[in-house]
PDB file of C-alpha atoms in Angstrom:
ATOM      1  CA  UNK A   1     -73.727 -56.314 -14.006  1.00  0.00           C
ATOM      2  CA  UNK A   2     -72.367 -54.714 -16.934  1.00  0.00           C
ATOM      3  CA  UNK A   3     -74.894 -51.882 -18.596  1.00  0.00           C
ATOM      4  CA  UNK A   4     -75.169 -50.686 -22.458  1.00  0.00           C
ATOM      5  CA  UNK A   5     -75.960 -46.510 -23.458  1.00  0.00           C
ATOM      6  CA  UNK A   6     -77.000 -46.165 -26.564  1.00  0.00           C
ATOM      7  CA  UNK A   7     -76.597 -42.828 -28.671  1.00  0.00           C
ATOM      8  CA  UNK A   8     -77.802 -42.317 -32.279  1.00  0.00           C
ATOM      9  CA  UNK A   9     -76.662 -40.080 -35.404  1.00  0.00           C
ATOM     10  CA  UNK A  10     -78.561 -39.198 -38.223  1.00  0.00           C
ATOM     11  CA  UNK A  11     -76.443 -37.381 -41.153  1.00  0.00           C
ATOM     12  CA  UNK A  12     -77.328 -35.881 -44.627  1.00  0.00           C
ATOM     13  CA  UNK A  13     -74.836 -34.779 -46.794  1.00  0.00           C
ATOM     14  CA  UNK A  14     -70.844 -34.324 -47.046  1.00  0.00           C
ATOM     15  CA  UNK A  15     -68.826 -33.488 -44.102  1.00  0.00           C
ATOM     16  CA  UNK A  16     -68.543 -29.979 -45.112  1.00  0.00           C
ATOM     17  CA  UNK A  17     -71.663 -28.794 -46.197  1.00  0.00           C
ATOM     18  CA  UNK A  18     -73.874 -31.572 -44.319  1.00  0.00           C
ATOM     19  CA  UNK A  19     -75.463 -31.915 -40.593  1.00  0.00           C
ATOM     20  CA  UNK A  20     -77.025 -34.081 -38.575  1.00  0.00           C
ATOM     21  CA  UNK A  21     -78.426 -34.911 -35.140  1.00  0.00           C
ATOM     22  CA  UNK A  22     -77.507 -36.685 -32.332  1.00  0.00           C
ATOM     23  CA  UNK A  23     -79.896 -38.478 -29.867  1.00  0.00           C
ATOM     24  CA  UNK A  24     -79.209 -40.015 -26.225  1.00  0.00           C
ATOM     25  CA  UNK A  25     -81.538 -42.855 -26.933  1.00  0.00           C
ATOM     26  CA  UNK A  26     -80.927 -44.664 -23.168  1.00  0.00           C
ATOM     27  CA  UNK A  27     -81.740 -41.845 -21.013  1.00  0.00           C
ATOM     28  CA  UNK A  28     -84.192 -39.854 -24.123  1.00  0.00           C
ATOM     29  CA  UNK A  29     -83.437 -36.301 -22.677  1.00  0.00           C
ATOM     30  CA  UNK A  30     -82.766 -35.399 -25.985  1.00  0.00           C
ATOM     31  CA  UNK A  31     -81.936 -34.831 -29.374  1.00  0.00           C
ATOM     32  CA  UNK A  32     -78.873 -32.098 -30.572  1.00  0.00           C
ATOM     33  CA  UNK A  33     -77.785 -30.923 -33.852  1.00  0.00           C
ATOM     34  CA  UNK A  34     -74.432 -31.617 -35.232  1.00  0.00           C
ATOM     35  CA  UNK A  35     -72.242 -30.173 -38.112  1.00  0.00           C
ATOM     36  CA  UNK A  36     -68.390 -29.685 -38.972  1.00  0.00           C
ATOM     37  CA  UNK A  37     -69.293 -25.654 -38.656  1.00  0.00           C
ATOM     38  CA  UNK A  38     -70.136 -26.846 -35.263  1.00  0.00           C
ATOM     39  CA  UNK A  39     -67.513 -28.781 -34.254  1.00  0.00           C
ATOM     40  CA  UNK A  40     -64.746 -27.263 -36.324  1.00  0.00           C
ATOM     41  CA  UNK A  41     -65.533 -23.039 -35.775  1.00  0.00           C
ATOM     42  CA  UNK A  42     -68.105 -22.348 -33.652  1.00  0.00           C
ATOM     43  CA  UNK A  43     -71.088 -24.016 -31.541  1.00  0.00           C
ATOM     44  CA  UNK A  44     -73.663 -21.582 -33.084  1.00  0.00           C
ATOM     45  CA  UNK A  45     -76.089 -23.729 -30.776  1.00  0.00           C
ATOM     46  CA  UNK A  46     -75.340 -26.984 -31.668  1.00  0.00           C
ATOM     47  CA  UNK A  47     -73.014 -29.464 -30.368  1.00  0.00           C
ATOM     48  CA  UNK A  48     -70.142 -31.470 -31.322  1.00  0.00           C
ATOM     49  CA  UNK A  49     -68.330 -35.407 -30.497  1.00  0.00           C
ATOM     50  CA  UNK A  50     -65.852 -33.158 -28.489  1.00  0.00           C
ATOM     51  CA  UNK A  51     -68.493 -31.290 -26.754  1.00  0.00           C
ATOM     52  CA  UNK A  52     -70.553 -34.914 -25.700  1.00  0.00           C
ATOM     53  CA  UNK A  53     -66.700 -36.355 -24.482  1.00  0.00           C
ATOM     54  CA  UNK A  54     -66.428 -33.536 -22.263  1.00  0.00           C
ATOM     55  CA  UNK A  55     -69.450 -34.393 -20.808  1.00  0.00           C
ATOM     56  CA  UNK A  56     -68.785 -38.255 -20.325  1.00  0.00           C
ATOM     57  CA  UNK A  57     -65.439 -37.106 -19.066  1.00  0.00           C
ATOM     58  CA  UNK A  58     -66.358 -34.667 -16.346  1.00  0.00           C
ATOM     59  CA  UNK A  59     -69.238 -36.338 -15.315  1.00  0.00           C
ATOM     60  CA  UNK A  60     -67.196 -40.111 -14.742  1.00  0.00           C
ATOM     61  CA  UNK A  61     -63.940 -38.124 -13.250  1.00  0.00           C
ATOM     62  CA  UNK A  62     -66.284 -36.567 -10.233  1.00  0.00           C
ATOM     63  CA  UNK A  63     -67.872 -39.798  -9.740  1.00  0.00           C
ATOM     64  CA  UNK A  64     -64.733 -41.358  -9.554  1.00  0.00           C
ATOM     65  CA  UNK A  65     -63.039 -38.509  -7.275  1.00  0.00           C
ATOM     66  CA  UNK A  66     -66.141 -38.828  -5.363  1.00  0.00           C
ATOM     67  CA  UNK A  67     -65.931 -42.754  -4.603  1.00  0.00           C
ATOM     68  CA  UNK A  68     -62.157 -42.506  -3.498  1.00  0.00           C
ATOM     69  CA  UNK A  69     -62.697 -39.234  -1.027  1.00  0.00           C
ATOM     70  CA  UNK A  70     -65.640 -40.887   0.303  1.00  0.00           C
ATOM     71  CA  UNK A  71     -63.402 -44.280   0.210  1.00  0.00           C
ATOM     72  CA  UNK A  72     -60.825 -42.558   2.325  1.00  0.00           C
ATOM     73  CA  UNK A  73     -63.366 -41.412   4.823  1.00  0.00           C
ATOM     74  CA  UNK A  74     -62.935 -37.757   3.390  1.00  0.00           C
ATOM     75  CA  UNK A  75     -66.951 -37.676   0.913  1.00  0.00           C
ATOM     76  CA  UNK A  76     -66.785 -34.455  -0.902  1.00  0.00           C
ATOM     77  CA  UNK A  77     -69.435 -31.792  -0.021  1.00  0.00           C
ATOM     78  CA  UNK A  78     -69.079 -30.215  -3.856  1.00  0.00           C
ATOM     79  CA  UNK A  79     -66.930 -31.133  -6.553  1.00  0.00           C
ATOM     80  CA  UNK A  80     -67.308 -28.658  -9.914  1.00  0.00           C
ATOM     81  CA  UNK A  81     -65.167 -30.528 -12.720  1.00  0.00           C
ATOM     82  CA  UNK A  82     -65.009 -29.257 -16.171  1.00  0.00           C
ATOM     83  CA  UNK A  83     -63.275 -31.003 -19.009  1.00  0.00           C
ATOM     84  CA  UNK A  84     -61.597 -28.782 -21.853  1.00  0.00           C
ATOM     85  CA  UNK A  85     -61.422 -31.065 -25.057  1.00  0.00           C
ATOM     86  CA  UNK A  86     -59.045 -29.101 -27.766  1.00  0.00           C
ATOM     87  CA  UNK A  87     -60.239 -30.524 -31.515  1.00  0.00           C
ATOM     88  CA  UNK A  88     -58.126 -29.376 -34.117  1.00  0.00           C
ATOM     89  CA  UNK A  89     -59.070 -30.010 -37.546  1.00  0.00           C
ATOM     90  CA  UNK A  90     -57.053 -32.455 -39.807  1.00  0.00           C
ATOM     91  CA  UNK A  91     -55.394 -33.819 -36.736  1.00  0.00           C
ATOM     92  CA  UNK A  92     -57.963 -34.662 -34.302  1.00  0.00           C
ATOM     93  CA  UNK A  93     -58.416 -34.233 -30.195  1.00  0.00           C
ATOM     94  CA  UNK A  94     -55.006 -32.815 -29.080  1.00  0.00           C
ATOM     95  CA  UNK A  95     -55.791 -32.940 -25.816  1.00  0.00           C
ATOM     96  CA  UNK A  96     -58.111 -32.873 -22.402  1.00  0.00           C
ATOM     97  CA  UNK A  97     -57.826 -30.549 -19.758  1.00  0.00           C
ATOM     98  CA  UNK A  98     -59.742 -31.534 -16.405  1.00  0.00           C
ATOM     99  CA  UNK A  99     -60.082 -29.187 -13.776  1.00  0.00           C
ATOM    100  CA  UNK A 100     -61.648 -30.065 -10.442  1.00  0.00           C
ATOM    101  CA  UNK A 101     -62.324 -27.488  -7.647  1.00  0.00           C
ATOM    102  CA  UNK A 102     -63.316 -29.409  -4.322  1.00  0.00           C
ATOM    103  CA  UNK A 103     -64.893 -28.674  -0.914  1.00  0.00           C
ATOM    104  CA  UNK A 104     -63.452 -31.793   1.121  1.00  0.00           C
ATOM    105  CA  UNK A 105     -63.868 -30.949   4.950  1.00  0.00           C
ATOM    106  CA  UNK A 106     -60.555 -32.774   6.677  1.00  0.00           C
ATOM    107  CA  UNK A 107     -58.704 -33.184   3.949  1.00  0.00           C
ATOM    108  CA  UNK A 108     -55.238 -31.202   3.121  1.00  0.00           C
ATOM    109  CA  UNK A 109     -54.481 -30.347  -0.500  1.00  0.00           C
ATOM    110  CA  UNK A 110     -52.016 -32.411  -1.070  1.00  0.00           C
ATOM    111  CA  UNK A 111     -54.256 -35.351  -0.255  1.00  0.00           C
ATOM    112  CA  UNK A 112     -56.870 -33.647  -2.804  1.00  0.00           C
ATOM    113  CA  UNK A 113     -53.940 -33.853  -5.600  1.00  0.00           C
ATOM    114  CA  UNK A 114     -53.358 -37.395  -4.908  1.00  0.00           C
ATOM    115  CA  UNK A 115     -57.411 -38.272  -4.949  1.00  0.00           C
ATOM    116  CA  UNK A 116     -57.830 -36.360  -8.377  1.00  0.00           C
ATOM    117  CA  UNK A 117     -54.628 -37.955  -9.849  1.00  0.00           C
ATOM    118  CA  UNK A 118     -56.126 -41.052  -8.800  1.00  0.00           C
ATOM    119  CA  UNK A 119     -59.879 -40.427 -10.229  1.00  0.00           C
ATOM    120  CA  UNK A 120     -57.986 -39.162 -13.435  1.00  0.00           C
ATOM    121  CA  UNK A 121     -56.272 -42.498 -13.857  1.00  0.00           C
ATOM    122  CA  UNK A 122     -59.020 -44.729 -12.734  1.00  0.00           C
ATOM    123  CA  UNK A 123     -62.013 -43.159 -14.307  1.00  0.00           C
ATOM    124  CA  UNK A 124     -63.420 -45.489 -16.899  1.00  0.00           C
ATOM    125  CA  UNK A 125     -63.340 -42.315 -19.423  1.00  0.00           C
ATOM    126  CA  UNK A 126     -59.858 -41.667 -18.782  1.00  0.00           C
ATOM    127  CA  UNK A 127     -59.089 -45.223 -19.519  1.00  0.00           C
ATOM    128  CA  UNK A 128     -60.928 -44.734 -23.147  1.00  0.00           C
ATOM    129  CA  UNK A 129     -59.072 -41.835 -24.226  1.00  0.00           C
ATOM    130  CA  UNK A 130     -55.689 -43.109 -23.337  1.00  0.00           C
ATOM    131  CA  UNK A 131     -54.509 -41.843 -26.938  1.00  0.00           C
ATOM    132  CA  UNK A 132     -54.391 -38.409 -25.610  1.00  0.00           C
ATOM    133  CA  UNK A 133     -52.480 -36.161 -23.604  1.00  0.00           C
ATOM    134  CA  UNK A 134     -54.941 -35.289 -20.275  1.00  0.00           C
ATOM    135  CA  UNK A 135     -54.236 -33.080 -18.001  1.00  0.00           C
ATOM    136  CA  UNK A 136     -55.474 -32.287 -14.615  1.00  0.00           C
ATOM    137  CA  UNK A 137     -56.011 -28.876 -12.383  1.00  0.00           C
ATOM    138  CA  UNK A 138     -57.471 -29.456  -8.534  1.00  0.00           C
ATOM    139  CA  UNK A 139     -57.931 -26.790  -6.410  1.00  0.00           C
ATOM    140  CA  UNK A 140     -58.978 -27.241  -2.860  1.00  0.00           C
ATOM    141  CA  UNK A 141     -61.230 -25.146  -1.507  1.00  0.00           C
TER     142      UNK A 141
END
């Protein structure tokens, strides 16, 4: 069964000079500022579309390293994943750095670089953003 999030934007004024908000309107845990100060210089407390990808991203990677480990009879006892989205202005998102670090009880690290190469591929984000460069760090610990 196929499943719909919603987010909504409300903005006032010119790129430069204007802001707006953001809300997750599915789950309702909130609602976050936005402006190109923001998102272009500094968070100065608010966030940014790079800042909400990074979040999708990490957050569908460890699922998806999660289901193969646990696939391969190997389930993760932690996985910390952080995504690194680089914006630069007048050109766009250069690039995504993932890094994973794993506790995977009987598993060798070589088989934890094949998993994560796997997730990184597979993960529905991944597949949205193929008009980037990602890259991926996993560390086994």
């Amino acid at each position: 069964m196929a499943t719909t999030r919603t987010a909504t934007t409300q903005w006032k004024g010119a790129l430069l000079d204007g802001s707006g908000t953001v809300s997750l309107d599915t789950s309702g845990v909130g609602t976050f500022e936005v402006s190109w100060p923001s998102r272009a210089e500094a968070a100065n407390g608010k966030t940014s579309p790079e800042e909400l990808i990074a979040a999708a991203h990490s957050s569908c990677f460890s699922m998806a390293l999660s289901h193969g480990l646990a696939g391969a009879g190997t389930p993760p006892e932690s996985l910390q994943t952080s995504a690194d989205v680089t914006f630069q202005p007048g050109e766009g998102i250069t690039g995504i750095v993932l890094t994973v670090k794993g506790h995977v009880p009987g598993i060798s690290a070589e088989q934890f670089q094949e998993a994560a190469q796997t997730a990184k591929a597979n993960c529905p984000v991944s597949k949205a953003l193929t008009g980037t460069t990602i890259t991926l760090k996993a560390e086994l610990l």
